Coordinates of C-alpha atoms and ligand atoms in Angstrom, one line a residue:
Chain H
M3 CA 34.3 -56.8 -5.1
R4 CA 37.0 -55.9 -2.0
A5 CA 39.3 -58.6 -1.0
L6 CA 42.8 -58.9 0.9
C7 CA 45.4 -60.8 -0.8
W8 CA 48.9 -61.8 -0.2
T9 CA 51.0 -60.0 -1.9
G10 CA 54.4 -60.6 -0.7
V11 CA 56.3 -61.6 2.9
N12 CA 55.1 -59.6 5.1
E13 CA 52.7 -57.7 2.2
V14 CA 48.8 -57.5 1.7
S15 CA 46.5 -55.3 0.2
V16 CA 43.0 -54.8 -0.2
E17 CA 42.5 -54.8 -3.9
D18 CA 39.0 -54.8 -6.8
V19 CA 38.5 -58.6 -7.5
P20 CA 35.9 -60.8 -9.7
E21 CA 33.2 -62.5 -7.0
P22 CA 32.8 -65.8 -6.8
R23 CA 30.4 -67.5 -8.6
L24 CA 29.3 -71.3 -8.0
L25 CA 31.6 -73.5 -9.8
N26 CA 30.4 -77.0 -8.0
R27 CA 26.7 -78.4 -8.2
Q28 CA 26.7 -78.6 -4.2
D29 CA 28.9 -75.4 -3.8
A30 CA 27.3 -72.3 -1.9
L31 CA 27.9 -68.7 -2.1
V32 CA 28.5 -67.2 1.3
K33 CA 28.0 -63.1 1.6
V34 CA 30.6 -63.0 4.7
T35 CA 29.3 -60.8 7.7
A36 CA 32.6 -61.3 10.1
S37 CA 36.2 -62.8 8.8
S38 CA 39.3 -63.3 11.3
V39 CA 43.3 -63.2 11.5
C40 CA 44.5 -66.5 12.7
G41 CA 47.9 -67.7 13.8
S42 CA 47.9 -69.9 10.8
D43 CA 47.7 -66.6 8.6
L44 CA 51.1 -65.6 9.5
H45 CA 53.3 -68.4 8.9
L46 CA 51.3 -67.6 5.2
L47 CA 52.6 -63.9 5.3
D48 CA 56.3 -65.1 6.7
G49 CA 56.8 -67.2 3.8
Y50 CA 57.0 -70.1 5.4
V51 CA 55.0 -71.7 3.3
P52 CA 56.0 -71.7 -0.5
A53 CA 52.7 -72.2 -2.6
M54 CA 51.4 -68.9 -1.9
L55 CA 51.1 -66.7 -5.0
A56 CA 50.5 -62.8 -5.3
G57 CA 46.9 -62.3 -5.5
D58 CA 45.5 -64.9 -3.6
V59 CA 43.1 -64.1 -1.1
L60 CA 43.3 -64.7 2.5
G61 CA 41.4 -66.1 5.6
H62 CA 39.7 -69.2 6.8
E63 CA 38.0 -67.9 10.2
F64 CA 34.4 -67.0 9.1
V65 CA 30.7 -66.2 9.0
G66 CA 28.2 -64.8 6.8
E67 CA 24.7 -65.1 5.1
V68 CA 24.0 -67.6 2.4
V69 CA 22.9 -65.8 -0.6
E70 CA 23.1 -68.7 -3.6
V71 CA 23.3 -72.7 -3.5
G72 CA 24.2 -75.1 -6.3
P73 CA 21.6 -77.3 -7.2
D74 CA 22.6 -80.3 -5.4
V75 CA 22.6 -78.4 -1.9
R76 CA 20.0 -79.8 0.0
E77 CA 19.9 -78.5 3.1
R78 CA 21.2 -74.9 3.3
R79 CA 19.2 -72.1 2.2
P80 CA 19.6 -68.5 0.9
G81 CA 19.1 -66.2 4.1
E82 CA 20.4 -68.5 6.8
R83 CA 23.5 -67.1 8.4
V84 CA 26.4 -69.8 8.5
T85 CA 29.4 -70.8 10.2
V86 CA 31.5 -72.3 7.8
C87 CA 34.3 -74.4 8.9
S88 CA 37.7 -72.8 8.4
I89 CA 38.9 -76.6 6.7
I90 CA 37.1 -78.3 3.6
G91 CA 35.3 -81.4 3.9
C92 CA 33.1 -83.6 1.5
G93 CA 31.4 -85.8 4.1
R94 CA 31.8 -88.9 2.1
C95 CA 35.5 -90.2 2.3
H96 CA 36.4 -92.8 4.5
Y97 CA 37.8 -90.1 6.8
C98 CA 35.2 -87.6 7.2
R99 CA 33.0 -90.6 7.3
E100 CA 35.5 -91.2 10.9
G101 CA 35.1 -87.8 11.8
L102 CA 39.0 -86.9 11.0
W103 CA 37.5 -84.0 8.4
S104 CA 40.9 -82.8 8.3
L105 CA 41.9 -85.8 6.7
C106 CA 39.6 -85.8 3.8
D107 CA 40.9 -87.3 0.8
N108 CA 38.6 -85.0 -1.3
T109 CA 38.9 -81.5 -1.0
N110 CA 42.5 -80.4 -1.8
P111 CA 42.9 -80.7 -5.7
N112 CA 46.5 -79.8 -5.3
P113 CA 47.5 -82.8 -3.1
G114 CA 51.4 -83.2 -4.8
F115 CA 52.9 -80.5 -2.8
Q116 CA 52.3 -82.6 0.9
E117 CA 52.0 -86.1 -0.8
K118 CA 56.0 -85.6 -1.5
L119 CA 56.7 -83.6 1.8
N120 CA 54.5 -85.5 3.9
G121 CA 53.5 -88.7 2.1
H122 CA 50.0 -88.4 2.0
A123 CA 48.2 -84.7 1.4
S124 CA 45.5 -83.3 4.0
A125 CA 42.1 -81.6 3.3
G126 CA 41.7 -78.4 1.6
I127 CA 41.7 -75.1 3.7
F128 CA 40.3 -71.7 2.5
G129 CA 42.5 -68.7 1.7
Y130 CA 45.2 -71.2 2.7
S131 CA 48.1 -71.6 -0.4
H132 CA 47.9 -73.6 -3.6
A133 CA 49.4 -76.7 -0.9
M134 CA 46.0 -76.8 0.5
G135 CA 43.9 -76.6 -1.9
G136 CA 44.5 -73.0 -3.5
F137 CA 40.9 -72.3 -2.6
A138 CA 40.0 -67.9 -2.2
G139 CA 39.9 -67.0 1.2
S140 CA 36.8 -65.1 3.2
H141 CA 38.9 -61.9 3.7
A142 CA 36.3 -60.3 0.8
E143 CA 32.6 -59.5 0.2
Y144 CA 31.8 -63.0 -0.7
V145 CA 33.1 -66.1 -0.4
R146 CA 32.7 -69.8 -2.4
V147 CA 32.4 -72.7 -0.1
P148 CA 32.3 -75.9 -1.5
Y149 CA 30.0 -79.0 -0.1
A150 CA 28.2 -76.6 1.7
D151 CA 26.0 -79.0 3.6
V152 CA 28.6 -80.3 5.2
N153 CA 30.2 -77.1 5.4
A154 CA 28.3 -74.9 6.7
F155 CA 26.7 -74.7 9.6
P156 CA 23.5 -72.6 10.7
V157 CA 24.3 -69.6 14.3
P158 CA 21.3 -69.6 16.6
E159 CA 20.0 -66.4 16.5
N160 CA 21.2 -65.4 20.0
V161 CA 24.4 -66.3 18.9
P162 CA 26.5 -62.9 17.4
D163 CA 28.6 -62.8 14.9
A164 CA 31.6 -61.7 17.5
S165 CA 31.3 -65.2 18.8
A166 CA 30.1 -67.4 16.0
V167 CA 33.2 -66.5 14.1
F168 CA 35.0 -68.1 15.9
A169 CA 33.3 -71.4 16.2
S170 CA 34.7 -71.6 12.3
D171 CA 38.1 -71.9 13.5
A172 CA 39.9 -71.1 16.9
V173 CA 36.9 -72.8 18.9
P174 CA 37.1 -75.9 17.8
T175 CA 40.7 -76.2 17.6
G176 CA 41.1 -75.5 20.8
W177 CA 38.2 -78.0 22.0
M178 CA 39.9 -80.6 19.6
G179 CA 43.3 -80.0 21.7
A180 CA 41.2 -81.1 24.9
D181 CA 39.0 -84.1 23.2
L182 CA 42.5 -85.3 22.0
G183 CA 44.1 -85.4 25.5
Q184 CA 40.2 -87.0 26.8
V185 CA 40.6 -84.4 29.3
G186 CA 38.6 -85.1 32.2
P187 CA 37.7 -84.4 36.1
G188 CA 40.9 -84.7 37.9
D189 CA 43.4 -83.4 35.0
V190 CA 46.0 -80.9 35.0
V191 CA 46.0 -79.7 31.5
A192 CA 49.1 -77.2 30.5
V193 CA 48.5 -75.2 27.3
W194 CA 50.9 -73.0 25.7
G195 CA 50.1 -70.1 23.5
C196 CA 47.7 -68.3 25.1
G197 CA 46.3 -66.4 21.2
G198 CA 43.1 -67.4 20.1
V199 CA 43.6 -71.0 20.1
G200 CA 44.9 -71.7 23.6
Q201 CA 42.2 -69.7 24.8
M202 CA 40.2 -71.4 23.8
A203 CA 42.0 -74.9 24.6
A204 CA 42.3 -73.8 27.8
L205 CA 38.1 -72.9 28.2
A206 CA 37.8 -76.7 26.4
S207 CA 39.4 -78.1 29.1
L208 CA 37.8 -76.5 31.9
R209 CA 34.4 -77.5 30.4
M210 CA 35.5 -80.7 30.0
G211 CA 36.2 -80.8 34.0
A212 CA 40.0 -80.3 34.2
D213 CA 41.0 -79.8 37.7
R214 CA 43.5 -76.9 36.6
V215 CA 44.3 -75.3 33.8
I216 CA 48.1 -73.1 33.6
A217 CA 48.2 -71.4 30.8
I218 CA 51.4 -70.1 29.5
D219 CA 52.5 -67.1 27.2
R220 CA 54.7 -64.3 27.6
F221 CA 52.1 -61.0 26.7
P222 CA 50.0 -60.4 29.9
E223 CA 47.0 -59.1 27.9
R224 CA 46.9 -63.1 26.7
L225 CA 47.7 -63.8 30.5
D226 CA 45.4 -61.9 32.0
M227 CA 42.5 -63.2 29.1
A228 CA 43.2 -66.3 30.0
A229 CA 43.1 -65.9 34.1
A230 CA 39.9 -64.5 33.4
L231 CA 38.4 -67.5 31.7
G232 CA 39.4 -69.5 34.8
A233 CA 43.2 -70.8 33.7
D234 CA 46.5 -70.2 36.2
P235 CA 48.6 -67.9 33.9
L236 CA 52.3 -68.7 33.8
D237 CA 54.7 -65.9 32.1
Y238 CA 57.5 -67.9 30.2
E239 CA 59.8 -65.1 30.7
H240 CA 59.9 -64.4 34.5
T241 CA 59.7 -68.1 35.5
D242 CA 61.1 -71.2 34.4
V243 CA 58.5 -73.4 32.6
L244 CA 59.5 -76.9 33.1
D245 CA 60.3 -76.2 37.7
A246 CA 57.1 -74.3 37.5
L247 CA 55.1 -77.1 36.5
K248 CA 56.5 -79.3 38.5
E249 CA 56.2 -77.8 41.5
L250 CA 52.6 -77.2 40.8
T251 CA 51.7 -80.4 40.0
G252 CA 53.0 -81.9 42.8
G253 CA 56.6 -83.1 40.8
R254 CA 54.1 -85.5 38.4
G255 CA 53.9 -83.0 35.6
P256 CA 51.1 -81.8 33.6
D257 CA 48.4 -84.9 32.4
V258 CA 47.5 -83.4 29.3
C259 CA 49.8 -80.9 27.7
I260 CA 48.4 -78.8 24.6
E261 CA 50.8 -77.1 22.1
A262 CA 48.9 -74.4 20.7
V263 CA 51.8 -71.7 19.3
G264 CA 53.3 -73.5 16.1
M265 CA 56.6 -73.5 14.1
E266 CA 57.3 -69.8 14.7
C267 CA 57.5 -70.3 18.5
H268 CA 59.3 -67.8 20.7
G269 CA 61.5 -68.4 23.3
T270 CA 64.8 -67.4 25.3
G271 CA 68.3 -68.5 25.7
A272 CA 70.6 -70.6 23.5
Q273 CA 67.9 -73.0 22.3
Y274 CA 66.1 -70.1 20.8
A275 CA 69.0 -69.1 19.1
Y276 CA 69.9 -71.9 17.8
D277 CA 66.3 -72.8 16.3
R278 CA 66.4 -69.0 14.3
A279 CA 69.6 -69.4 13.0
K280 CA 68.7 -72.8 11.4
Q281 CA 65.2 -71.6 10.3
A282 CA 66.7 -68.8 8.5
V283 CA 69.0 -70.9 6.4
R284 CA 66.0 -73.4 6.2
L285 CA 68.0 -76.8 7.8
Q286 CA 64.9 -76.9 9.7
T287 CA 61.6 -75.3 8.6
D288 CA 59.8 -75.1 12.0
R289 CA 61.1 -73.7 15.6
G290 CA 60.4 -76.6 18.2
L291 CA 61.0 -74.3 21.3
S292 CA 57.3 -74.9 22.8
L293 CA 57.2 -78.7 21.9
R294 CA 59.9 -79.7 23.1
Q295 CA 59.0 -78.3 26.5
A296 CA 55.6 -79.9 26.3
I297 CA 57.1 -83.3 25.9
Q298 CA 59.6 -82.3 28.2
A299 CA 57.2 -81.2 31.2
C300 CA 54.0 -84.1 30.6
R301 CA 53.8 -86.5 33.4
K302 CA 54.9 -90.1 32.6
G303 CA 52.2 -92.1 30.2
G304 CA 50.3 -88.5 29.4
T305 CA 49.3 -87.5 26.5
V306 CA 51.3 -84.4 24.5
S307 CA 48.3 -82.4 22.1
V308 CA 49.6 -80.6 19.5
L309 CA 47.5 -77.8 17.9
G310 CA 50.0 -75.4 17.0
V311 CA 50.9 -75.6 13.1
Y312 CA 54.3 -77.1 11.5
L313 CA 55.0 -77.5 8.0
G314 CA 58.3 -79.9 8.0
L315 CA 61.6 -80.6 10.1
V316 CA 61.4 -80.0 13.5
D317 CA 65.4 -80.3 14.9
K318 CA 66.3 -81.9 18.3
F319 CA 63.2 -83.8 18.6
P320 CA 63.0 -85.4 22.4
M321 CA 62.3 -88.5 20.8
G322 CA 63.9 -90.0 24.4
A323 CA 61.5 -88.2 26.6
L324 CA 58.4 -89.8 24.6
M325 CA 59.4 -93.1 24.6
N326 CA 60.8 -93.7 27.9
K327 CA 58.4 -91.0 29.3
G328 CA 55.3 -94.0 27.3
L329 CA 53.8 -90.4 26.1
T330 CA 50.8 -90.1 23.6
L331 CA 51.2 -87.4 20.8
R332 CA 48.2 -86.5 19.2
S333 CA 47.5 -83.9 16.6
G334 CA 46.3 -83.1 13.6
Q335 CA 44.8 -79.8 11.4
Q336 CA 40.6 -79.4 13.1
H337 CA 38.1 -81.9 12.8
G338 CA 35.9 -78.5 13.0
Q339 CA 32.7 -80.5 11.5
R340 CA 33.0 -82.6 14.1
Y341 CA 32.8 -80.2 16.7
I342 CA 31.0 -77.2 15.7
P343 CA 27.3 -77.8 15.5
I344 CA 27.9 -78.6 20.1
I345 CA 29.7 -75.6 20.1
L346 CA 27.4 -73.3 18.6
D347 CA 24.4 -75.1 20.8
R348 CA 27.2 -74.6 24.2
M349 CA 27.2 -70.8 22.7
S350 CA 23.6 -70.7 22.3
K351 CA 23.2 -71.7 26.0
G352 CA 25.5 -69.2 27.3
E353 CA 28.1 -71.8 28.4
I354 CA 30.9 -70.7 25.6
D355 CA 31.3 -67.6 25.1
A356 CA 34.4 -66.7 22.2
S357 CA 33.6 -62.7 21.6
P358 CA 36.6 -61.2 24.1
L359 CA 38.9 -63.3 21.5
L360 CA 37.7 -59.9 19.0
T361 CA 39.8 -57.4 20.5
H362 CA 39.7 -55.7 17.0
P363 CA 36.3 -55.5 14.6
M364 CA 37.9 -53.6 11.5
S365 CA 36.9 -53.2 8.0
L366 CA 38.5 -54.8 5.2
E367 CA 40.2 -51.7 4.1
D368 CA 42.1 -51.9 7.2
G369 CA 43.3 -55.1 6.5
P370 CA 46.8 -54.7 6.5
K371 CA 46.9 -52.6 9.8
G372 CA 44.9 -55.7 11.4
Y373 CA 47.7 -57.9 10.3
E374 CA 50.5 -55.7 11.4
L375 CA 48.6 -55.0 15.0
F376 CA 47.8 -58.9 15.2
K377 CA 51.3 -60.5 13.9
E378 CA 53.3 -58.0 16.3
K379 CA 50.9 -58.6 18.7
L380 CA 50.6 -54.4 19.4
D381 CA 47.2 -52.6 20.9
G382 CA 46.4 -55.8 23.1
C383 CA 45.5 -57.3 20.0
V384 CA 44.3 -61.1 19.6
R385 CA 42.3 -61.4 16.7
A386 CA 41.6 -58.8 14.1
V387 CA 38.3 -59.1 12.7
F388 CA 37.2 -57.7 8.9
Q389 CA 33.8 -56.8 8.4
P390 CA 33.1 -55.7 4.8
S391 CA 30.2 -53.7 5.1
R392 CA 31.7 -51.5 7.9
S393 CA 33.9 -48.4 6.4
Chain M
M3 CA 85.0 -102.2 -3.1
L4 CA 84.0 -99.6 -5.1
A5 CA 81.0 -102.4 -6.6
A6 CA 79.8 -102.8 -3.3
R7 CA 79.5 -99.4 -3.4
V8 CA 77.7 -98.8 -6.0
M9 CA 75.1 -101.7 -5.7
R10 CA 74.7 -99.8 -2.3
S11 CA 74.1 -96.5 -3.6
A12 CA 71.2 -97.6 -6.4
R13 CA 67.9 -96.8 -5.6
P14 CA 65.5 -99.7 -4.5
A15 CA 63.4 -100.8 -7.4
R16 CA 60.0 -98.6 -7.6
T17 CA 56.5 -99.8 -7.9
T18 CA 55.0 -98.6 -11.5
W19 CA 51.1 -99.0 -10.0
F20 CA 49.4 -95.5 -9.0
A21 CA 46.4 -96.8 -6.4
V22 CA 43.6 -94.9 -4.3
T23 CA 41.1 -96.5 -1.7
V24 CA 37.3 -96.0 -3.5
E25 CA 34.4 -96.1 -0.9
A26 CA 32.6 -98.2 -3.6
D27 CA 31.6 -101.7 -3.3
P28 CA 34.0 -104.0 -6.0
S29 CA 30.8 -105.3 -7.7
E30 CA 30.0 -101.2 -8.8
L31 CA 33.2 -100.9 -10.3
S32 CA 33.2 -104.0 -13.0
G33 CA 30.8 -105.6 -15.6
P34 CA 27.7 -102.9 -16.5
S35 CA 27.9 -101.0 -13.7
R36 CA 31.8 -99.9 -14.7
P37 CA 31.7 -96.2 -14.6
D38 CA 32.7 -94.7 -18.2
A39 CA 36.2 -92.8 -16.6
L40 CA 37.2 -96.3 -15.1
A41 CA 36.5 -98.1 -18.1
R42 CA 38.4 -95.4 -20.5
L43 CA 41.3 -95.9 -18.2
A44 CA 41.5 -99.1 -18.5
E45 CA 42.1 -98.5 -22.4
R46 CA 45.4 -97.0 -21.7
H47 CA 46.4 -98.8 -18.6
E48 CA 46.2 -101.9 -17.0
V49 CA 44.0 -101.2 -14.1
R50 CA 43.4 -103.7 -11.1
V51 CA 40.1 -103.0 -8.7
T52 CA 40.5 -105.6 -5.4
R53 CA 38.3 -105.1 -2.4
A54 CA 40.1 -103.2 0.1
P55 CA 40.6 -104.8 3.6
G56 CA 37.9 -103.4 6.8
G57 CA 35.4 -102.4 4.5
R58 CA 36.6 -99.9 3.2
G59 CA 35.8 -100.1 -0.2
S60 CA 38.1 -100.8 -3.8
E61 CA 41.4 -100.7 -4.2
I62 CA 41.9 -98.8 -8.0
A63 CA 45.4 -99.5 -8.9
V64 CA 46.8 -98.4 -12.5
R65 CA 49.8 -98.8 -14.1
A66 CA 52.4 -96.7 -15.8
A67 CA 50.4 -93.8 -14.4
D68 CA 51.9 -90.8 -15.7
G69 CA 51.0 -86.9 -14.2
R70 CA 47.8 -86.8 -16.2
T71 CA 46.5 -90.1 -15.5
R72 CA 47.2 -89.6 -11.5
E73 CA 44.8 -86.9 -12.2
E74 CA 42.3 -88.6 -13.9
V75 CA 42.6 -91.3 -11.5
R76 CA 41.5 -89.1 -8.0
A77 CA 39.1 -86.9 -10.1
L78 CA 37.3 -90.4 -10.7
K79 CA 37.6 -91.3 -6.8
Q80 CA 36.4 -88.0 -5.9
L81 CA 33.5 -88.5 -8.6
L82 CA 32.3 -91.7 -7.3
E83 CA 32.3 -90.7 -3.6
T84 CA 30.9 -87.0 -3.7
G85 CA 29.3 -86.9 -7.1
E86 CA 31.7 -84.0 -8.6
V87 CA 35.1 -83.0 -8.9
L88 CA 36.1 -79.8 -7.3
V89 CA 36.7 -76.9 -9.5
V90 CA 39.5 -74.5 -8.4
E91 CA 39.9 -72.4 -11.0
G92 CA 37.9 -69.6 -12.1
Q93 CA 37.9 -67.9 -8.7
P94 CA 38.3 -64.4 -7.3
E95 CA 41.8 -63.3 -7.4
G96 CA 44.4 -60.0 -6.9
H97 CA 46.5 -58.7 -9.3
R98 CA 48.9 -61.0 -10.2
T99 CA 52.6 -60.7 -11.2
V100 CA 54.1 -61.3 -14.2
L101 CA 56.1 -63.7 -12.7
G102 CA 53.7 -65.5 -10.9
R103 CA 51.0 -65.3 -14.5
V104 CA 54.0 -67.5 -16.2
A105 CA 55.3 -69.6 -14.0
R106 CA 51.7 -70.5 -12.9
P107 CA 50.9 -73.5 -15.5
A108 CA 54.4 -75.7 -14.2
F109 CA 53.4 -74.4 -10.7
R110 CA 49.8 -75.8 -11.2
Q111 CA 50.8 -78.8 -12.4
L112 CA 53.2 -79.5 -9.9
T113 CA 51.1 -78.9 -7.2
R114 CA 48.0 -80.8 -8.9
R115 CA 50.2 -84.0 -10.2
G116 CA 53.2 -83.8 -7.7
A117 CA 56.4 -84.8 -9.0
R118 CA 56.7 -88.7 -8.4
Ligands
LIG401 N1 45.3 -77.3 14.5 C1 44.3 -76.5 13.6 O1 43.4 -76.9 12.8 C2 44.8 -75.1 14.0 C3 43.6 -74.0 13.7 C4 44.0 -72.9 14.2 C5 45.2 -72.2 14.4 N2 46.3 -73.6 14.6 C6 47.8 -73.0 15.1 O2 47.7 -72.8 16.2 C7 48.9 -72.2 16.5 C8 48.5 -71.0 17.3 O3 47.2 -70.3 17.2 P1 47.0 -68.9 17.4 O4 45.7 -68.2 16.2 O5 46.5 -68.8 18.6 O6 48.0 -67.7 17.3 P2 48.5 -66.7 18.1 O7 50.0 -65.9 17.5 O8 47.5 -65.4 18.6 O9 48.8 -67.1 19.2 C9 50.4 -67.6 19.3 C10 50.8 -67.6 21.1 O10 52.0 -68.3 21.5 C11 52.6 -67.5 21.7 N3 53.9 -68.2 22.0 C12 55.1 -67.8 21.5 N4 56.3 -68.8 21.8 C13 55.5 -69.2 22.8 C14 56.3 -70.1 24.0 N5 57.4 -70.1 23.6 N6 55.5 -70.3 24.9 C15 54.5 -70.3 25.3 N7 54.0 -69.3 24.5 C16 54.1 -68.9 23.3 C17 52.9 -66.2 21.6 O11 53.4 -65.0 22.5 C18 51.2 -66.1 20.9 O12 50.1 -65.3 22.2 C19 49.5 -71.8 15.2 O13 50.5 -72.0 15.0 C20 48.3 -71.7 14.3 O14 48.8 -72.1 13.2 C21 45.9 -74.6 14.0
LIG402 ZN1 43.0 -71.0 11.7
LIG403 ZN1 36.0 -86.1 2.9

């Protein structure tokens, strides 16, 4: 079959690879109908995640049809259309039982890397390096899904692939960002980053009753998209963010600050130059500008909810602001299994539509082009989605 | 003076135990219901099973666990909790470079077992 593989730093190519087969009794094979790029892939592409090997199949945000199930799969059936959570849970360990699915104890067969770096390892993720389990990704005609009963969710018939594909990753991540901040009526929420994740965090905050959501980015088309969802756009290249947020909140600062940018944060000024230089020589692994800003901006006693991915060390972390303002810092890879059923239900009722994120439907063969558009944010690309059946 | 500095730089002693917590009652891990894999571990290593606090199951600790043993202990936990051990060998993969193929076994061992 055809699959999009990582072949080196900022290099991907479409190759012939063997088809997947069932490797465990609780596996399912899914025929991929749509598979999206995600901001998390950029950290792999840029070579910041060391545990990639040339030939690894990329992709973790996808929807498809179940074509085969292992003998111990009880719920899923061939023929079902399913959204699969990007992060793999087992459903039985302490963390999965508590709803903290991305902390699953059992789905990362390669915990060594993270244990050394972070003390403990988190769950396996499709197409996301050998440090995250070494699972083949979904930018392919077929993908193998472990523990299929808990990771694959039937999609209501009236929800199109164009929306259902994002129920795999971007929507539940955004939903979790608002949930971790316990967003509710009366809250003012600020969201850093208007990619797929930030857009969905803004939408979730509004659905949870936030009074006002301020969406921060520099790309006009992304700011417009957030505005169309009901958020107030803020362009950080033309407006001083900390200043503006104070003014917009009567001096208080946002109640909840959601960071949806991550370690490759862009910026202006001396601090950005300093971050880039240190990251380039690996004195820090992650650039922390938007994270620092979120902490600085947050109102006293508020919550900072970090969705952006960080791998290791961030320099100049404002511990003093966190401590003296009594902030709550919450974070994590998404616990999708907790949110996906609610999200698909709301999609079916017309309360969530994620399809505007899909700006570039493409064939798998156009994968390299799709990643270039997405990485460089060209042509208004918010998410390129590969449809293997498309030619 | 020099002695004091040497003393200070000496690393604190590390525990020789490798421990995991398993969602299983201690009674399922001893006596006649003791899983075979646990029995085999106990032939080679000192093994301690204790009740975990807060209803979190059992703590299995294995003394002097090398890389292979750590892998076995994790597999045992996974088997007890989920009924099988996840396999990642034999998945689709694209062209591997010569370097990739040569480095792979060591790389796999490192990611799997970790450096302790
Ligand atoms: N926690 C999770 O489970 C999870 C899941 C998916 C993605 N992510 C992470 O979320 C982040 C966003 O993902 P995405 O798919 O939306 O990526 P994306 O690349 O589409 O969007 C990132 C956006 O951040 C903006 N940005 C850069 N610097 C900024 C700054 N200083 N201030 C404000 N905005 C800034 C960019 O212009 C861009 O629009 C990534 O780090 C990704 O790895 C996390
Ligand atoms: Zn993602
Ligand atoms: Zn689990």
